[in-house]
Amino acid sequence: MNKTIATLDEAVAGIPDGAVIMIGGFGGSGAPIELIHALIDRYRKDGSPHDLTVVNNNAGNGRIGIAAMIDIGMVRKMICSFPKSSDPRAFTEKYLAGEIELELVPQGTLAERIRAGGAGIPAFYTPTSFGTELAEGKPVEEFDGRMCVRENWLKADFALIKADTADHHGNLTYRYASRNFGPLMCMAAGHTIVQATRIVAPGGIDPEAVVTPGLFVDAVVEVAEPQQEEAMIRAGVAYV
Amino acid sequence: MSMKLTNAQIAWRAAQDIEDGAYVNLGIGFPEMVAKFQAPGRHVTYHTENGVLGFGDAPPEGEEDWDLINAGKKAITLKPGASFFHHADSFAMVRGGHLDVAILGALQVAQNGDLANWRVGSKGVPAVGGAMDLVHGAKRVAVITEHVTKDGKFKLVDECTFPLTGVNCITRVYTSLAVVDISDSRFVLREKLPGMSLEELQSFTGAPLHVEGDVGELEVPEV
């Protein structure tokens, strides 16, 4: 078994119009910039994929990554907790013009909905958001004297994830705090595509150190010197 | 108002109530200042929602590693004994009630413990982050804030008028004038600035301040 894909272009070739895509990262930490930019390259060349629903904690920053996807019109809807950043103009302009839909989800609820999607749990109850505008229309129930809101699982067609080391089976490790949503999104997507700084043979990762077991991963592509979104933004890089 | 605590002094006062061994989440912005005034001799472990326990100060400029950030997306360093975990585990620490203290900022706090701190109105792009999770997560959820807004409006109110972050979630408020507990849907005054009368303090407060037993002097060093 070898889940390695030779190129970024091949890795993202199967993502269709209208797909729901989970994209890992919290701000720039864990953002799979090369996979996103490969998808943008495809859209520029073929006009596809578009009308995407993107799940991420944020809604892009600056002129690269998810912000660039939004800016050039690939994204129909964002599902996120915090669509603001140091340079949020791409999302802000589309949102205020009514050209992009927003499903705003509290951060912990977003993480748990993704986890539930991956774990096969259709819904759960949480006190988070009870009594607020984000709970409007959702079923509520009292548990041990505390009012809770029902939240449904969140699943995706694809996930794009940045890992540190991967092996041929798709076992993954992550670097520092870039882990964030990665392990959850790998579980919740029908087809999980990972870019890793290095790909090793099975046995090359200590089983004790595996964070995401390869069962949750479908494709790995090596990006030996990955760019870091925050560093790119500070350097003024644009990809629009 | 002739005298009031500075933001640093409010943060200092809140820090004195964080016990040795506590696991603490500090909200983005002003609450982060509380870490600077951790009481000597106490070991406190800071949690950040994006998935780190045991982080320390910012690194020197130029030495940032942007894969190592906090929830405010600022670069951090690690202390010995730090750990990384994914987002669902991070919010299990919050939702599961495993954090001892969360300290948050506020637009308004109501006498029943309701908090509004994420949005002023319905205009613009809404962004909530982890605020609605944190208010239900810690064993103790406190607020640090100016007692009134810059233009003199109440921040301690009978009922929040801004969109709510959570209901019945705040137990203590540290302000520039007082320390106020929320108990049985009432503001209970615990400490006030020496030299400020209860009547004057009440005039800056949008709901009744109740007195149960002694009211302490809110005395804070120059920090």
Short mmCIF file of C-alpha atoms in Angstrom, two decimals:
data_model
loop_
_atom_site.label_atom_id
_atom_site.label_comp_id
_atom_site.label_asym_id
_atom_site.label_seq_id
_atom_site.Cartn_x
_atom_site.Cartn_y
_atom_site.Cartn_z
CA MET A 1 0.00 0.00 0.00
CA ASN A 2 1.33 3.39 -0.97
CA LYS A 3 -0.90 6.47 -0.80
CA THR A 4 1.76 8.78 -2.19
CA ILE A 5 0.73 11.00 -5.11
CA ALA A 6 3.54 12.42 -7.24
CA THR A 7 2.32 15.99 -7.74
CA LEU A 8 0.08 18.57 -6.12
CA ASP A 9 -1.89 18.92 -9.37
CA GLU A 10 -2.76 15.22 -9.37
CA ALA A 11 -3.63 15.34 -5.69
CA VAL A 12 -6.37 17.96 -6.19
CA ALA A 13 -7.50 16.88 -9.67
CA GLY A 14 -10.64 15.07 -8.48
CA ILE A 15 -12.30 17.89 -6.53
CA PRO A 16 -15.54 18.78 -8.36
CA ASP A 17 -17.63 21.96 -8.51
CA GLY A 18 -19.87 22.36 -5.47
CA ALA A 19 -17.70 20.21 -3.21
CA VAL A 20 -17.54 20.71 0.57
CA ILE A 21 -13.86 21.04 1.49
CA MET A 22 -12.40 21.13 4.98
CA ILE A 23 -9.10 23.00 5.01
CA GLY A 24 -6.82 22.56 8.01
CA GLY A 25 -5.14 25.36 9.90
CA PHE A 26 -5.77 28.01 12.51
CA GLY A 27 -4.74 31.30 10.97
CA GLY A 28 -1.47 30.55 9.19
CA SER A 29 -0.51 27.67 11.48
CA GLY A 30 -1.28 24.46 9.58
CA ALA A 31 -2.59 26.14 6.42
CA PRO A 32 -1.86 23.79 3.46
CA ILE A 33 -0.85 26.64 1.17
CA GLU A 34 0.62 24.52 -1.63
CA LEU A 35 -2.51 22.34 -1.91
CA ILE A 36 -4.74 25.41 -1.92
CA HIS A 37 -2.64 27.12 -4.56
CA ALA A 38 -2.69 23.96 -6.70
CA LEU A 39 -6.48 24.13 -6.56
CA ILE A 40 -6.37 27.80 -7.53
CA ASP A 41 -4.07 26.94 -10.47
CA ARG A 42 -6.64 24.38 -11.63
CA TYR A 43 -9.46 26.91 -11.39
CA ARG A 44 -7.46 29.45 -13.39
CA LYS A 45 -6.76 26.89 -16.09
CA ASP A 46 -10.12 25.05 -16.29
CA GLY A 47 -12.60 27.33 -14.48
CA SER A 48 -13.18 24.56 -11.95
CA PRO A 49 -13.78 23.86 -9.12
CA HIS A 50 -16.18 26.63 -8.12
CA ASP A 51 -19.23 26.99 -5.85
CA LEU A 52 -17.20 25.38 -3.09
CA THR A 53 -18.18 25.26 0.56
CA VAL A 54 -15.05 25.72 2.66
CA VAL A 55 -14.77 24.72 6.32
CA ASN A 56 -11.92 26.40 8.22
CA ASN A 57 -11.58 28.22 11.53
CA ASN A 58 -11.10 31.49 9.67
CA ALA A 59 -11.96 32.86 6.25
CA GLY A 60 -8.57 33.64 4.83
CA ASN A 61 -6.00 36.36 5.36
CA GLY A 62 -4.29 38.71 2.91
CA ARG A 63 -4.11 37.75 -0.78
CA ILE A 64 -3.10 34.07 -0.54
CA GLY A 65 -4.57 30.70 0.45
CA ILE A 66 -8.29 30.67 1.30
CA ALA A 67 -8.46 34.47 0.90
CA ALA A 68 -7.26 34.09 -2.69
CA MET A 69 -9.83 31.33 -3.35
CA ILE A 70 -12.55 33.68 -2.10
CA ASP A 71 -11.17 36.67 -3.96
CA ILE A 72 -11.21 34.94 -7.38
CA GLY A 73 -14.71 33.55 -6.86
CA MET A 74 -14.22 29.85 -6.09
CA VAL A 75 -16.12 29.86 -2.80
CA ARG A 76 -19.91 30.00 -2.40
CA LYS A 77 -20.04 29.47 1.38
CA MET A 78 -17.73 29.62 4.41
CA ILE A 79 -18.34 27.59 7.56
CA CYS A 80 -16.06 29.06 10.22
CA SER A 81 -15.82 30.59 13.70
CA PHE A 82 -13.81 33.74 13.05
CA PRO A 83 -13.92 35.30 9.57
CA LYS A 84 -11.56 38.10 10.56
CA SER A 85 -7.79 38.42 10.31
CA SER A 86 -5.04 40.99 10.03
CA ASP A 87 -6.10 41.56 6.39
CA PRO A 88 -9.68 40.26 5.99
CA ARG A 89 -10.61 42.23 2.87
CA ALA A 90 -11.29 39.24 0.56
CA PHE A 91 -14.02 37.73 2.73
CA THR A 92 -15.31 41.07 4.04
CA GLU A 93 -15.88 42.54 0.58
CA LYS A 94 -17.72 39.45 -0.71
CA TYR A 95 -19.77 39.13 2.47
CA LEU A 96 -20.88 42.76 2.57
CA ALA A 97 -21.74 42.54 -1.16
CA GLY A 98 -23.88 39.46 -0.46
CA GLU A 99 -21.68 37.31 -2.72
CA ILE A 100 -20.68 34.71 -0.15
CA GLU A 101 -22.68 32.82 2.44
CA LEU A 102 -21.49 32.51 6.05
CA GLU A 103 -22.35 29.84 8.59
CA LEU A 104 -20.82 31.16 11.81
CA VAL A 105 -20.09 28.41 14.37
CA PRO A 106 -18.50 28.77 17.83
CA GLN A 107 -14.96 27.43 17.64
CA GLY A 108 -15.38 24.51 20.02
CA THR A 109 -18.70 23.58 18.47
CA LEU A 110 -17.04 23.67 15.04
CA ALA A 111 -14.29 21.31 16.24
CA GLU A 112 -16.77 18.96 17.92
CA ARG A 113 -19.13 18.94 14.91
CA ILE A 114 -16.19 17.89 12.73
CA ARG A 115 -15.10 15.27 15.27
CA ALA A 116 -18.69 13.97 15.44
CA GLY A 117 -18.81 13.80 11.65
CA GLY A 118 -15.67 11.70 11.65
CA ALA A 119 -16.86 9.53 14.53
CA GLY A 120 -20.29 8.76 13.06
CA ILE A 121 -22.24 10.66 15.73
CA PRO A 122 -25.08 12.59 14.02
CA ALA A 123 -25.64 15.18 16.77
CA PHE A 124 -24.69 16.20 20.31
CA TYR A 125 -25.83 18.71 22.94
CA THR A 126 -23.72 21.53 24.37
CA PRO A 127 -24.39 24.59 26.55
CA THR A 128 -22.28 26.63 24.11
CA SER A 129 -24.38 29.30 22.36
CA PHE A 130 -27.55 28.63 24.38
CA GLY A 131 -29.54 31.86 24.63
CA THR A 132 -27.55 33.56 21.86
CA GLU A 133 -28.38 34.42 18.27
CA LEU A 134 -26.21 31.51 17.07
CA ALA A 135 -28.65 29.06 18.71
CA GLU A 136 -31.73 30.43 16.96
CA GLY A 137 -33.82 27.66 15.42
CA LYS A 138 -31.83 24.84 17.04
CA PRO A 139 -33.48 22.27 19.34
CA VAL A 140 -32.70 22.76 23.05
CA GLU A 141 -32.90 20.41 26.01
CA GLU A 142 -32.06 20.54 29.71
CA PHE A 143 -29.37 18.23 31.10
CA ASP A 144 -28.60 18.25 34.86
CA GLY A 145 -30.27 21.63 35.17
CA ARG A 146 -28.34 23.19 32.32
CA MET A 147 -29.89 24.25 29.02
CA CYS A 148 -28.11 22.87 25.97
CA VAL A 149 -28.29 23.31 22.22
CA ARG A 150 -28.34 20.47 19.70
CA GLU A 151 -25.57 20.64 17.13
CA ASN A 152 -25.31 18.37 14.11
CA TRP A 153 -22.25 16.62 12.77
CA LEU A 154 -20.25 18.23 9.99
CA LYS A 155 -18.80 16.17 7.17
CA ALA A 156 -17.02 17.04 3.96
CA ASP A 157 -16.30 15.58 0.57
CA PHE A 158 -12.60 16.47 0.79
CA ALA A 159 -10.05 17.62 3.34
CA LEU A 160 -6.81 19.45 2.56
CA ILE A 161 -4.33 19.04 5.42
CA LYS A 162 -0.75 20.05 6.17
CA ALA A 163 1.31 17.49 8.08
CA ASP A 164 4.95 17.32 9.07
CA THR A 165 5.88 13.68 8.41
CA ALA A 166 3.71 11.16 6.58
CA ASP A 167 4.41 7.54 5.72
CA HIS A 168 3.15 5.60 2.70
CA HIS A 169 0.16 4.38 4.72
CA GLY A 170 -0.88 7.96 5.53
CA ASN A 171 0.16 7.95 9.19
CA LEU A 172 0.83 11.56 10.16
CA THR A 173 2.67 13.78 12.59
CA TYR A 174 2.22 17.54 12.84
CA ARG A 175 4.51 20.42 13.66
CA TYR A 176 3.89 22.41 16.87
CA ALA A 177 0.45 24.06 17.08
CA SER A 178 -0.25 23.45 13.38
CA ARG A 179 -1.99 20.23 14.47
CA ASN A 180 -5.19 22.17 15.41
CA PHE A 181 -8.03 20.94 13.12
CA GLY A 182 -5.94 18.46 11.10
CA PRO A 183 -6.67 15.21 12.97
CA LEU A 184 -10.41 16.02 13.09
CA MET A 185 -10.78 16.98 9.44
CA CYS A 186 -8.86 13.88 8.30
CA MET A 187 -11.62 11.83 9.98
CA ALA A 188 -14.59 13.82 8.69
CA ALA A 189 -13.88 13.97 4.97
CA GLY A 190 -14.73 11.37 2.34
CA HIS A 191 -11.35 11.88 0.71
CA THR A 192 -8.45 13.33 2.72
CA ILE A 193 -5.49 14.82 0.86
CA VAL A 194 -2.36 15.62 2.86
CA GLN A 195 0.74 17.62 2.02
CA ALA A 196 3.68 16.57 4.17
CA THR A 197 7.16 18.00 4.54
CA ARG A 198 8.58 14.49 4.20
CA ILE A 199 7.19 11.11 3.24
CA VAL A 200 8.86 8.06 4.74
CA ALA A 201 8.49 4.31 4.33
CA PRO A 202 6.21 2.45 6.77
CA GLY A 203 8.13 2.11 10.03
CA GLY A 204 9.71 5.51 9.51
CA ILE A 205 7.35 7.02 12.09
CA ASP A 206 7.44 5.57 15.60
CA PRO A 207 3.92 4.12 16.14
CA GLU A 208 3.91 5.87 19.54
CA ALA A 209 4.32 9.21 17.74
CA VAL A 210 1.56 8.82 15.14
CA VAL A 211 -1.09 11.51 15.66
CA THR A 212 -3.41 10.69 12.73
CA PRO A 213 -3.57 6.97 11.85
CA GLY A 214 -3.32 6.35 8.10
CA LEU A 215 -6.81 4.86 7.93
CA PHE A 216 -8.15 8.43 7.89
CA VAL A 217 -5.92 9.51 4.99
CA ASP A 218 -6.36 8.81 1.29
CA ALA A 219 -3.52 10.66 -0.43
CA VAL A 220 -0.20 12.16 0.60
CA VAL A 221 1.97 14.44 -1.49
CA GLU A 222 5.41 15.65 -0.49
CA VAL A 223 6.08 19.39 -0.25
CA ALA A 224 9.63 19.41 1.03
CA GLU A 225 9.91 23.10 1.90
CA PRO A 226 6.36 24.21 2.64
CA GLN A 227 5.59 27.89 2.80
CA GLN A 228 4.08 29.30 5.99
CA GLU A 229 1.00 31.46 5.45
CA GLU A 230 1.71 34.00 8.18
CA ALA A 231 5.32 34.42 7.02
CA MET A 232 4.08 34.91 3.43
CA ILE A 233 1.56 37.55 4.52
CA ARG A 234 4.25 39.41 6.43
CA ALA A 235 6.40 39.28 3.30
CA GLY A 236 3.55 40.77 1.25
CA VAL A 237 3.03 37.75 -1.03
CA ALA A 238 -0.12 37.71 -3.19
CA TYR A 239 -1.62 34.82 -5.20
CA VAL A 240 -4.59 36.50 -6.85
CA MET B 1 -14.69 59.85 38.38
CA SER B 2 -11.50 61.21 39.90
CA MET B 3 -9.64 57.97 40.44
CA LYS B 4 -9.70 54.50 39.04
CA LEU B 5 -7.42 51.55 38.47
CA THR B 6 -5.38 51.31 35.29
CA ASN B 7 -5.85 48.27 33.05
CA ALA B 8 -2.61 46.84 34.44
CA GLN B 9 -3.93 47.26 37.98
CA ILE B 10 -7.21 45.52 37.12
CA ALA B 11 -5.18 42.67 35.62
CA TRP B 12 -2.98 42.58 38.73
CA ARG B 13 -6.01 42.26 41.00
CA ALA B 14 -7.50 39.43 38.92
CA ALA B 15 -4.15 37.62 38.93
CA GLN B 16 -4.08 37.52 42.75
CA ASP B 17 -7.11 35.19 42.78
CA ILE B 18 -5.47 32.59 40.52
CA GLU B 19 -4.42 29.79 42.81
CA ASP B 20 -1.22 27.73 42.70
CA GLY B 21 -1.53 24.82 40.26
CA ALA B 22 -4.37 26.37 38.27
CA TYR B 23 -5.01 25.77 34.57
CA VAL B 24 -6.09 29.09 33.10
CA ASN B 25 -7.40 30.47 29.81
CA LEU B 26 -6.99 34.20 29.24
CA GLY B 27 -9.16 35.80 26.55
CA ILE B 28 -7.54 37.55 23.61
CA GLY B 29 -6.47 41.16 24.21
CA PHE B 30 -6.70 42.84 27.62
CA PRO B 31 -7.10 39.58 29.63
CA GLU B 32 -3.72 38.37 28.32
CA MET B 33 -2.18 41.02 30.59
CA VAL B 34 -3.17 38.98 33.67
CA ALA B 35 -0.28 36.56 32.98
CA LYS B 36 2.22 39.36 33.65
CA PHE B 37 1.04 39.65 37.25
CA GLN B 38 0.99 36.00 38.26
CA ALA B 39 1.60 35.91 42.02
CA PRO B 40 5.18 34.93 42.97
CA GLY B 41 5.61 31.32 44.07
CA ARG B 42 2.51 30.07 42.27
CA HIS B 43 2.71 27.77 39.27
CA VAL B 44 0.03 28.52 36.69
CA THR B 45 -0.39 26.69 33.36
CA TYR B 46 -1.92 28.69 30.53
CA HIS B 47 -4.20 27.08 27.94
CA THR B 48 -4.77 28.48 24.48
CA GLU B 49 -7.71 27.24 22.42
CA ASN B 50 -5.76 26.45 19.28
CA GLY B 51 -4.07 23.59 21.09
CA VAL B 52 -1.25 24.41 23.52
CA LEU B 53 -0.92 24.03 27.29
CA GLY B 54 2.07 25.57 29.04
CA PHE B 55 3.06 28.44 26.79
CA GLY B 56 5.22 31.35 27.87
CA ASP B 57 6.11 34.81 26.69
CA ALA B 58 6.39 36.01 23.12
CA PRO B 59 9.78 35.25 21.51
CA PRO B 60 12.13 38.13 20.65
CA GLU B 61 11.25 39.88 17.39
CA GLY B 62 12.71 38.01 14.45
CA GLU B 63 12.67 34.66 16.27
CA GLU B 64 8.97 33.92 15.76
CA ASP B 65 7.92 30.50 14.49
CA TRP B 66 4.44 31.04 13.04
CA ASP B 67 3.47 27.42 13.57
CA LEU B 68 3.77 28.19 17.29
CA ILE B 69 1.04 30.72 18.08
CA ASN B 70 -1.75 31.37 20.55
CA ALA B 71 -5.46 31.93 19.97
CA GLY B 72 -4.75 35.60 19.24
CA LYS B 73 -2.40 34.37 16.47
CA LYS B 74 0.58 35.88 18.25
CA ALA B 75 3.88 34.01 18.38
CA ILE B 76 4.56 32.25 21.70
CA THR B 77 7.28 30.18 23.34
CA LEU B 78 6.91 26.93 25.25
CA LYS B 79 7.66 26.30 28.90
CA PRO B 80 9.07 22.97 30.12
CA GLY B 81 6.17 20.53 30.38
CA ALA B 82 4.16 22.08 27.53
CA SER B 83 1.92 19.95 25.32
CA PHE B 84 0.15 20.10 21.95
CA PHE B 85 -3.26 18.65 21.17
CA HIS B 86 -5.91 18.92 18.49
CA HIS B 87 -8.90 21.27 18.60
CA ALA B 88 -11.47 18.76 19.87
CA ASP B 89 -9.23 17.86 22.82
CA SER B 90 -8.57 21.55 23.41
CA PHE B 91 -12.29 22.29 23.64
CA ALA B 92 -12.86 19.13 25.67
CA MET B 93 -10.62 20.82 28.24
CA VAL B 94 -12.97 23.80 28.02
CA ARG B 95 -16.38 22.11 27.71
CA GLY B 96 -15.47 19.31 30.09
CA GLY B 97 -14.93 21.83 32.89
CA HIS B 98 -11.24 20.94 33.26
CA LEU B 99 -9.96 24.52 33.27
CA ASP B 100 -9.93 26.20 36.67
CA VAL B 101 -10.28 29.78 35.54
CA ALA B 102 -11.19 31.68 32.38
CA ILE B 103 -10.77 35.46 32.34
CA LEU B 104 -12.53 37.36 29.58
CA GLY B 105 -13.20 40.89 28.45
CA ALA B 106 -16.72 42.35 28.35
CA LEU B 107 -18.89 44.83 26.56
CA GLN B 108 -21.62 44.30 29.17
CA VAL B 109 -22.17 42.00 32.15
CA ALA B 110 -25.68 41.63 33.55
CA GLN B 111 -26.59 41.05 37.18
CA ASN B 112 -27.74 37.50 36.34
CA GLY B 113 -24.30 36.62 34.94
CA ASP B 114 -25.13 37.07 31.26
CA LEU B 115 -22.15 38.25 29.21
CA ALA B 116 -22.04 40.23 25.97
CA ASN B 117 -18.54 40.47 24.54
CA TRP B 118 -18.51 39.34 20.91
CA ARG B 119 -20.52 41.80 18.86
CA VAL B 120 -21.85 45.33 19.19
CA GLY B 121 -24.76 45.09 16.78
CA SER B 122 -25.90 43.41 13.62
CA LYS B 123 -23.69 45.33 11.17
CA GLY B 124 -20.43 44.12 9.64
CA VAL B 125 -18.88 40.67 9.65
CA PRO B 126 -19.74 38.62 12.74
CA ALA B 127 -16.87 36.64 14.31
CA VAL B 128 -17.22 34.63 17.52
CA GLY B 129 -14.13 32.41 17.83
CA GLY B 130 -14.07 30.49 21.11
CA ALA B 131 -15.88 33.07 23.28
CA MET B 132 -19.18 31.18 23.49
CA ASP B 133 -17.36 27.96 24.44
CA LEU B 134 -15.12 29.53 27.07
CA VAL B 135 -17.95 31.13 29.03
CA HIS B 136 -19.36 27.69 29.81
CA GLY B 137 -16.08 25.87 30.19
CA ALA B 138 -14.10 26.85 33.25
CA LYS B 139 -14.92 26.20 36.89
CA ARG B 140 -14.69 29.97 37.42
CA VAL B 141 -15.43 32.46 34.62
CA ALA B 142 -14.43 36.02 35.48
CA VAL B 143 -14.47 39.27 33.59
CA ILE B 144 -11.99 42.15 33.70
CA THR B 145 -13.24 45.50 32.45
CA GLU B 146 -13.45 49.23 32.90
CA HIS B 147 -16.38 49.92 35.23
CA VAL B 148 -18.06 52.20 32.65
CA THR B 149 -17.41 52.86 28.94
CA LYS B 150 -15.25 55.76 27.73
CA ASP B 151 -18.39 57.86 27.26
CA GLY B 152 -19.71 56.97 30.69
CA LYS B 153 -22.24 54.26 29.84
CA PHE B 154 -22.84 51.38 32.24
CA LYS B 155 -21.02 48.10 31.59
CA LEU B 156 -22.49 46.40 34.66
CA VAL B 157 -26.15 46.36 33.69
CA ASP B 158 -29.52 44.93 34.71
CA GLU B 159 -29.88 43.30 31.30
CA CYS B 160 -27.47 43.13 28.34
CA THR B 161 -28.54 45.06 25.25
CA PHE B 162 -25.68 43.83 23.03
CA PRO B 163 -25.89 40.31 21.52
CA LEU B 164 -25.21 37.70 24.21
CA THR B 165 -22.12 35.50 24.38
CA GLY B 166 -23.62 33.32 27.11
CA VAL B 167 -26.30 33.27 29.78
CA ASN B 168 -25.73 32.98 33.56
CA CYS B 169 -22.04 32.31 33.05
CA ILE B 170 -20.04 35.00 34.88
CA THR B 171 -19.31 34.66 38.59
CA ARG B 172 -16.94 37.58 39.29
CA VAL B 173 -16.18 40.95 37.71
CA TYR B 174 -12.95 42.89 38.29
CA THR B 175 -13.42 46.52 37.29
CA SER B 176 -11.48 49.76 37.48
CA LEU B 177 -13.51 50.63 40.61
CA ALA B 178 -14.57 47.42 42.32
CA VAL B 179 -14.64 43.65 42.64
CA VAL B 180 -18.19 42.38 42.23
CA ASP B 181 -19.49 38.82 42.54
CA ILE B 182 -22.61 37.57 40.81
CA SER B 183 -24.71 35.52 43.18
CA ASP B 184 -28.40 34.57 42.91
CA SER B 185 -28.77 36.90 39.90
CA ARG B 186 -27.52 39.91 41.87
CA PHE B 187 -24.35 42.01 41.94
CA VAL B 188 -22.71 41.54 45.35
CA LEU B 189 -20.01 44.09 46.14
CA ARG B 190 -16.82 42.50 47.54
CA GLU B 191 -14.25 45.29 47.24
CA LYS B 192 -14.32 48.94 46.27
CA LEU B 193 -11.73 51.66 45.86
CA PRO B 194 -10.88 53.28 49.21
CA GLY B 195 -12.32 56.77 49.28
CA MET B 196 -15.18 56.02 46.93
CA SER B 197 -18.53 55.89 48.65
CA LEU B 198 -21.03 53.13 47.99
CA GLU B 199 -23.43 55.78 46.67
CA GLU B 200 -20.89 57.07 44.16
CA LEU B 201 -20.00 53.54 43.02
CA GLN B 202 -23.69 52.75 42.65
CA SER B 203 -24.10 55.79 40.41
CA PHE B 204 -21.64 54.18 37.95
CA THR B 205 -23.43 50.82 38.06
CA GLY B 206 -26.51 49.91 36.02
CA ALA B 207 -28.09 47.54 38.56
CA PRO B 208 -28.25 47.43 42.38
CA LEU B 209 -25.04 46.61 44.24
CA HIS B 210 -25.83 44.41 47.20
CA VAL B 211 -23.70 44.32 50.31
CA GLU B 212 -23.33 41.09 52.25
CA GLY B 213 -20.92 41.38 55.16
CA ASP B 214 -17.73 43.40 54.87
CA VAL B 215 -16.74 45.26 51.73
CA GLY B 216 -12.96 45.08 51.32
CA GLU B 217 -10.69 47.90 50.23
CA LEU B 218 -9.57 47.46 46.61
CA GLU B 219 -5.93 48.37 47.13
CA VAL B 220 -3.59 47.70 44.23
CA PRO B 221 0.09 48.69 43.95
CA GLU B 222 1.40 50.88 41.13
CA VAL B 223 2.21 48.35 38.42
#
